[in-house]
C-alpha positions as a printed Julia matrix, in Angstrom:
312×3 Matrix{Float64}:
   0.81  -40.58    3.47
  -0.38  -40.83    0.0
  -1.28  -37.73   -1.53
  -4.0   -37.93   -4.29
  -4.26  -35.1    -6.49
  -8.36  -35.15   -8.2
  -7.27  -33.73  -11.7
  -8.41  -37.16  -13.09
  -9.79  -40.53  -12.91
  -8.18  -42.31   -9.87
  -8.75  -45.9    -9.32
 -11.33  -47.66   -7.28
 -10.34  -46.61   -3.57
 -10.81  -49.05   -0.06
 -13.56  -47.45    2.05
 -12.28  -44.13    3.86
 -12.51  -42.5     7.24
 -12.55  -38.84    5.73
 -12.92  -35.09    7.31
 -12.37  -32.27    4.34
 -11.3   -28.79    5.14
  -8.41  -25.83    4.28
  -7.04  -27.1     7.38
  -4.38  -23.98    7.03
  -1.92  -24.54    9.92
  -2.93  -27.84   10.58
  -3.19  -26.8    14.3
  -4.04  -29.1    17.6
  -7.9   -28.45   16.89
  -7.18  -30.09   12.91
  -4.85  -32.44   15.08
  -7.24  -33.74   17.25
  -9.99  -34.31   14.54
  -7.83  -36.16   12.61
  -6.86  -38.32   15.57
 -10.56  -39.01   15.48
 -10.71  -39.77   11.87
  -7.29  -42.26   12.27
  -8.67  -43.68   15.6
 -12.36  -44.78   13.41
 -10.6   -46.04   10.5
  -8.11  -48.39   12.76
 -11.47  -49.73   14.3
 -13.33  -50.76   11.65
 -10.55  -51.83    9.97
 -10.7   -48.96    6.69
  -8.41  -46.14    5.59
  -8.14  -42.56    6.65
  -8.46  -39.7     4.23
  -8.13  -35.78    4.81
  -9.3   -33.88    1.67
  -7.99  -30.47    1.46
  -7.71  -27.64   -1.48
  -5.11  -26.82   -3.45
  -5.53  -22.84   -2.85
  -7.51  -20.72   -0.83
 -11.24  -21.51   -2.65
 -11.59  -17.47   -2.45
  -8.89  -17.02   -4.33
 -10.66  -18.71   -7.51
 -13.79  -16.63   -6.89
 -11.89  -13.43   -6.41
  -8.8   -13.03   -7.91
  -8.08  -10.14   -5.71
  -8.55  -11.5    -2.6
  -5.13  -11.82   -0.92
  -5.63  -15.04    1.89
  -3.35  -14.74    4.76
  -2.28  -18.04    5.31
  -0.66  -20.52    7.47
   0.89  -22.64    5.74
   1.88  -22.92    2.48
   0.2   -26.06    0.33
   3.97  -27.84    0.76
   4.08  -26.85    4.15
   0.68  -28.42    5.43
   1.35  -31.17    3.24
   4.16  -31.68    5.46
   2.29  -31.17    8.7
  -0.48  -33.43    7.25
   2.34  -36.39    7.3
   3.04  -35.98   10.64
  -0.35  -37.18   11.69
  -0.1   -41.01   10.06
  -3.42  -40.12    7.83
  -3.61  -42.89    5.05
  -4.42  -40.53    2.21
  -4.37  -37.22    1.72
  -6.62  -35.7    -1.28
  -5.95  -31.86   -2.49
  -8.84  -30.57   -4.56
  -8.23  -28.34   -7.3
 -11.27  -26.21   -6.44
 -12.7   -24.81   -9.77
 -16.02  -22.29   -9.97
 -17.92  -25.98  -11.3
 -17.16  -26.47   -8.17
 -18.14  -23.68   -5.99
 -21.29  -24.23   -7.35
 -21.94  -27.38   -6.25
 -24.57  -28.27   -3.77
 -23.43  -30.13   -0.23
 -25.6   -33.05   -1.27
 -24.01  -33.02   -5.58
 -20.66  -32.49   -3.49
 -20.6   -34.92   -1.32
 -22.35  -37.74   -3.84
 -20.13  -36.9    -6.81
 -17.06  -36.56   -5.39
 -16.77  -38.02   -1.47
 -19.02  -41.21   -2.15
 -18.55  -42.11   -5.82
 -14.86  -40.76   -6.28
 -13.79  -41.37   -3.65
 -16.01  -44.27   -1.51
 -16.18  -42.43    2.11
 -18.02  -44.19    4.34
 -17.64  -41.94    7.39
 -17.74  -38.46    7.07
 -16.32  -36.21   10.17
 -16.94  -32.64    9.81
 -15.47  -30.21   11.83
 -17.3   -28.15   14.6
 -17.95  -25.0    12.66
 -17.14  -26.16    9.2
 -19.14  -25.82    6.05
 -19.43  -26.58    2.45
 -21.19  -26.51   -0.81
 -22.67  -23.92   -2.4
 -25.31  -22.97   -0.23
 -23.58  -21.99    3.25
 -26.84  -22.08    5.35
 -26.72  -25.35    5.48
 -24.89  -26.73    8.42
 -24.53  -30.22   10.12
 -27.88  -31.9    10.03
 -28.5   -31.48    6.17
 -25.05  -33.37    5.86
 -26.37  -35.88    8.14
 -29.54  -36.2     5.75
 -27.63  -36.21    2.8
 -25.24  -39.15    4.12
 -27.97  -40.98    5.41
 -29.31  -41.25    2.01
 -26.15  -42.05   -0.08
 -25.23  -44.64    2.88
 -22.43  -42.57    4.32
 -21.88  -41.81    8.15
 -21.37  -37.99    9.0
 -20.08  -36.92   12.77
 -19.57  -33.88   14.07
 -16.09  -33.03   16.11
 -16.16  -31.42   19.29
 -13.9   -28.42   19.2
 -10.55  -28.79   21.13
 -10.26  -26.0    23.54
  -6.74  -24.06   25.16
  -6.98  -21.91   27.8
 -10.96  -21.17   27.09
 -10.37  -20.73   23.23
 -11.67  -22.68   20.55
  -8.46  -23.06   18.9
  -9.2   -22.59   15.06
  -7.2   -20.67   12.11
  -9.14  -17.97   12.62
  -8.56  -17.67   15.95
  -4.3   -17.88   15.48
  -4.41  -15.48   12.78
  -5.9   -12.95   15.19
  -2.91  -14.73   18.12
  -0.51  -13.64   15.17
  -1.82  -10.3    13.9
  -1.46   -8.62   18.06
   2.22  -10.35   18.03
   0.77  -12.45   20.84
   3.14  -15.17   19.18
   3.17  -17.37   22.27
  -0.28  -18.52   22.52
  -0.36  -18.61   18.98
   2.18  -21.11   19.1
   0.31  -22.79   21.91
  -2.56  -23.37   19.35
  -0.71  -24.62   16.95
   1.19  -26.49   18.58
   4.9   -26.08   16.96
   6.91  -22.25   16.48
   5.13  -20.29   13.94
   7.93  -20.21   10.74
   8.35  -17.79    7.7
  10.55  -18.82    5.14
  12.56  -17.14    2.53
  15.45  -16.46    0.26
  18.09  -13.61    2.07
  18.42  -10.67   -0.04
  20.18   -7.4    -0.06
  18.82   -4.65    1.87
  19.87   -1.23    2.91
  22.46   -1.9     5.05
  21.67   -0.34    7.85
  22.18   -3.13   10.56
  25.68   -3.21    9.12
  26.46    0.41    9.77
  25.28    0.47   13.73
  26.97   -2.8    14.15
  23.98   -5.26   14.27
  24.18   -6.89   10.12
  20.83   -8.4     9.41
  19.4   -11.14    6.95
  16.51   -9.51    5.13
  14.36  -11.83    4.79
  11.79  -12.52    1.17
   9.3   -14.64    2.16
   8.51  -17.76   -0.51
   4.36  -16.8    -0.69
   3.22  -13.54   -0.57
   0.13  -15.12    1.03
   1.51  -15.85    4.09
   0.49  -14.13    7.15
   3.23  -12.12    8.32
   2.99  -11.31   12.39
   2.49   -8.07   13.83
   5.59   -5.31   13.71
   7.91   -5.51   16.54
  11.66   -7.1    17.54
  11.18  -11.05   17.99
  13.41  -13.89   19.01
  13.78  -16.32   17.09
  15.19  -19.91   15.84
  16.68  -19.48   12.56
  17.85  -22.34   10.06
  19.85  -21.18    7.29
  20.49  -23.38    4.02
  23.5   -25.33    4.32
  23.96  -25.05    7.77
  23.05  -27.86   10.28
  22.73  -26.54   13.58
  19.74  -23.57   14.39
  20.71  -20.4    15.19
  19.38  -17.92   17.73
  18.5   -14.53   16.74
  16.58  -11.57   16.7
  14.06  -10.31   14.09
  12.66   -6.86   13.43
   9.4    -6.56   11.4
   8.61   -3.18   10.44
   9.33    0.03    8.44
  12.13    0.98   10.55
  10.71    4.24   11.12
  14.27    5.73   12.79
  15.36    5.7     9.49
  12.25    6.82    7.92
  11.3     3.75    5.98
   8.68    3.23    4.48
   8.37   -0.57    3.43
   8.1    -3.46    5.75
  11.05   -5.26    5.93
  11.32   -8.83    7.75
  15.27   -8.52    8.92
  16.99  -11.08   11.51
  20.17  -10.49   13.07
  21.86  -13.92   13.96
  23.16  -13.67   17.35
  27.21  -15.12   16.97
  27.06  -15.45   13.52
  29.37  -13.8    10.74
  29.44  -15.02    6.74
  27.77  -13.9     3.41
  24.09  -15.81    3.22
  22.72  -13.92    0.43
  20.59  -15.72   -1.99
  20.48  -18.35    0.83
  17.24  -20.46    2.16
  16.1   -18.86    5.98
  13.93  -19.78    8.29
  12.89  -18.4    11.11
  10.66  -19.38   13.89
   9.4   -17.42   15.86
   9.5   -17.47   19.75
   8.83  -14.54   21.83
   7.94  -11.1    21.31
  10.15   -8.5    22.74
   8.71   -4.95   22.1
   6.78   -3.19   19.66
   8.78   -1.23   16.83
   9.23    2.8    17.49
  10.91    5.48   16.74
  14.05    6.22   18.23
  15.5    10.18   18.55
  19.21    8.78   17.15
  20.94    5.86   16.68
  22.79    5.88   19.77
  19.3     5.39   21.62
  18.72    2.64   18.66
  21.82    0.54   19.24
  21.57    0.76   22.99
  17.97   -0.77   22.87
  19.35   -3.68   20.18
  22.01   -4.44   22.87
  19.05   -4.88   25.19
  17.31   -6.53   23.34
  20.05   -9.09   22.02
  20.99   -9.49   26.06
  17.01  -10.73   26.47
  17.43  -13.14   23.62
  20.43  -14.63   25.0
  18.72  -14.87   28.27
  15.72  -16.84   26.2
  17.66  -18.93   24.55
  20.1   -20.03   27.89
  16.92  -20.8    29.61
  15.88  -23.33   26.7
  19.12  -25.07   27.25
């Protein structure tokens, strides 16, 4: 995939097959509108193009809004490769731009930047300046600058539209198995391991405490997890557990994102962690003393086991 970046003049591009979106995620509904978009360009013989931003465009209009995202820009890059897409454009989006008109939008930049032919346009999505308009203005606007524009059918799961909106809310209840249904991989924080309190050491379950790399990405719902962790330097994933919350038997007060990796002893501070998350256990509570605490962490680290020897 080539990844164009608009901050200046590019050369004079073969006709694209293009869709444009945040496409945070890059989920099986993005999935299956850009097998669309690939699918058209094979046909008629052009060159597929997904145009996406380089930040949340509500970030540049409010500088206090705080997305919760996805996927970080590197990380949907990534996913964005995985689906054989020709080109890949990320839009710096700038308040010039914001107030751009669909029609100035797509003229100026999708037809004479960047010579789209066919335009497909997701089932809810819109863009320009003015959001009341929707899909037949685009298709008015096309059919006067000589450009195609399709709507996608959404791609349904279970009776849900799946859309980031939609797996936010999956990830936000800590129903992290049909979120991972829509998107169609484990959903994965990543971090650096830092020191914490210590207090996993003490009651004889040491965790990572985990710093995530954006402070814009979503972070699911408190509660013990299992998870698939992949620490720097080491090949092989590890199973483990992962506690998101303010560990409130202790009185805490800050969230904390801290996995304890199941058969695993060595000093991974200031190391790269991933973790990917599988099931949800429980919910996190308060426990009357830590003898009740470290019994339920031996029940829970039993049910991990169990999910993991099941995978095998």
């Amino acid at each position: 995939m080539h990844i164009i970046q608009l901050t200046e003049p590019i050369p004079q591009l073969a006709p694209q097959i293009a869709t444009i979106g945040m496409f945070d995620g890059v989920h099986r509904g993005h999935r299956f509108l850009l097998d669309q978009v690939n699918q058209t360009a094979h046909e008629r013989g052009f060159q597929s193009m997904v145009i996406t931003f380089h930040q949340h465009p509500r970030q540049v209009l409010h500088s206090d809004f705080q997305p919760q995202m996805l996927s970080t820009l590197d990380e949907k890059l990534a996913l964005l490769a995985q689906t054989n897409v020709d080109n890949c454009v990320v839009l710096h989006f700038t308040p010039e731009m914001a107030a751009m008109s669909a029609r100035d939008f797509m003229q100026t930049i999708l037809h004479d930047q960047l010579n789209v032919k066919t335009l497909f346009t997701g089932y809810d999505n819109r863009f320009g300046h003015d959001r009341t308009e929707g899909f037949d203005d685009y298709v008015r606007y096309g059919t006067q600058m000589d450009m195609e524009v399709r709507q996608s059918e959404a791609f349904s799961l279970a009776g849900v539209n799946v859309s980031s909106s939609v797996i936010r809310a999956f990830l936000q209840d800590g129903e992290i198995e049909m979120a991972n249904r829509c998107l169609g991989y484990p959903y994965t924080l990543q971090g650096i391991v830092i020191n914490g309190e210590h207090i996993g050491t003490g009651i004889g379950f040491p965790t990572a405490n985990l710093q995530s790399r954006d402070s814009c990405k979503l972070v699911p719902a408190d509660g013990v997890y299992a998870v698939t962790a992949h620490l720097g330097g080491h090949n092989e994933p590890l199973a483990g557990m992962t506690n998101i919350g303010t560990r409130p038997t202790f009185d805490g007060t800050h969230q904390s994102i801290e996995t304890h990796l199941l058969d695993f002893q060595s000093d991974i501070y200031d190391k790269s962690l991933a973790i990917s998350f599988i099931r949800r256990l429980r919910t996190e509570h308060k426990f009357h003393n830590r003898a009740e605490l470290i019994a339920q962490l031996r029940r829970d680290k039993m049910e991990v086991q169990q999910i993991f020897n099941q995978k095998i």
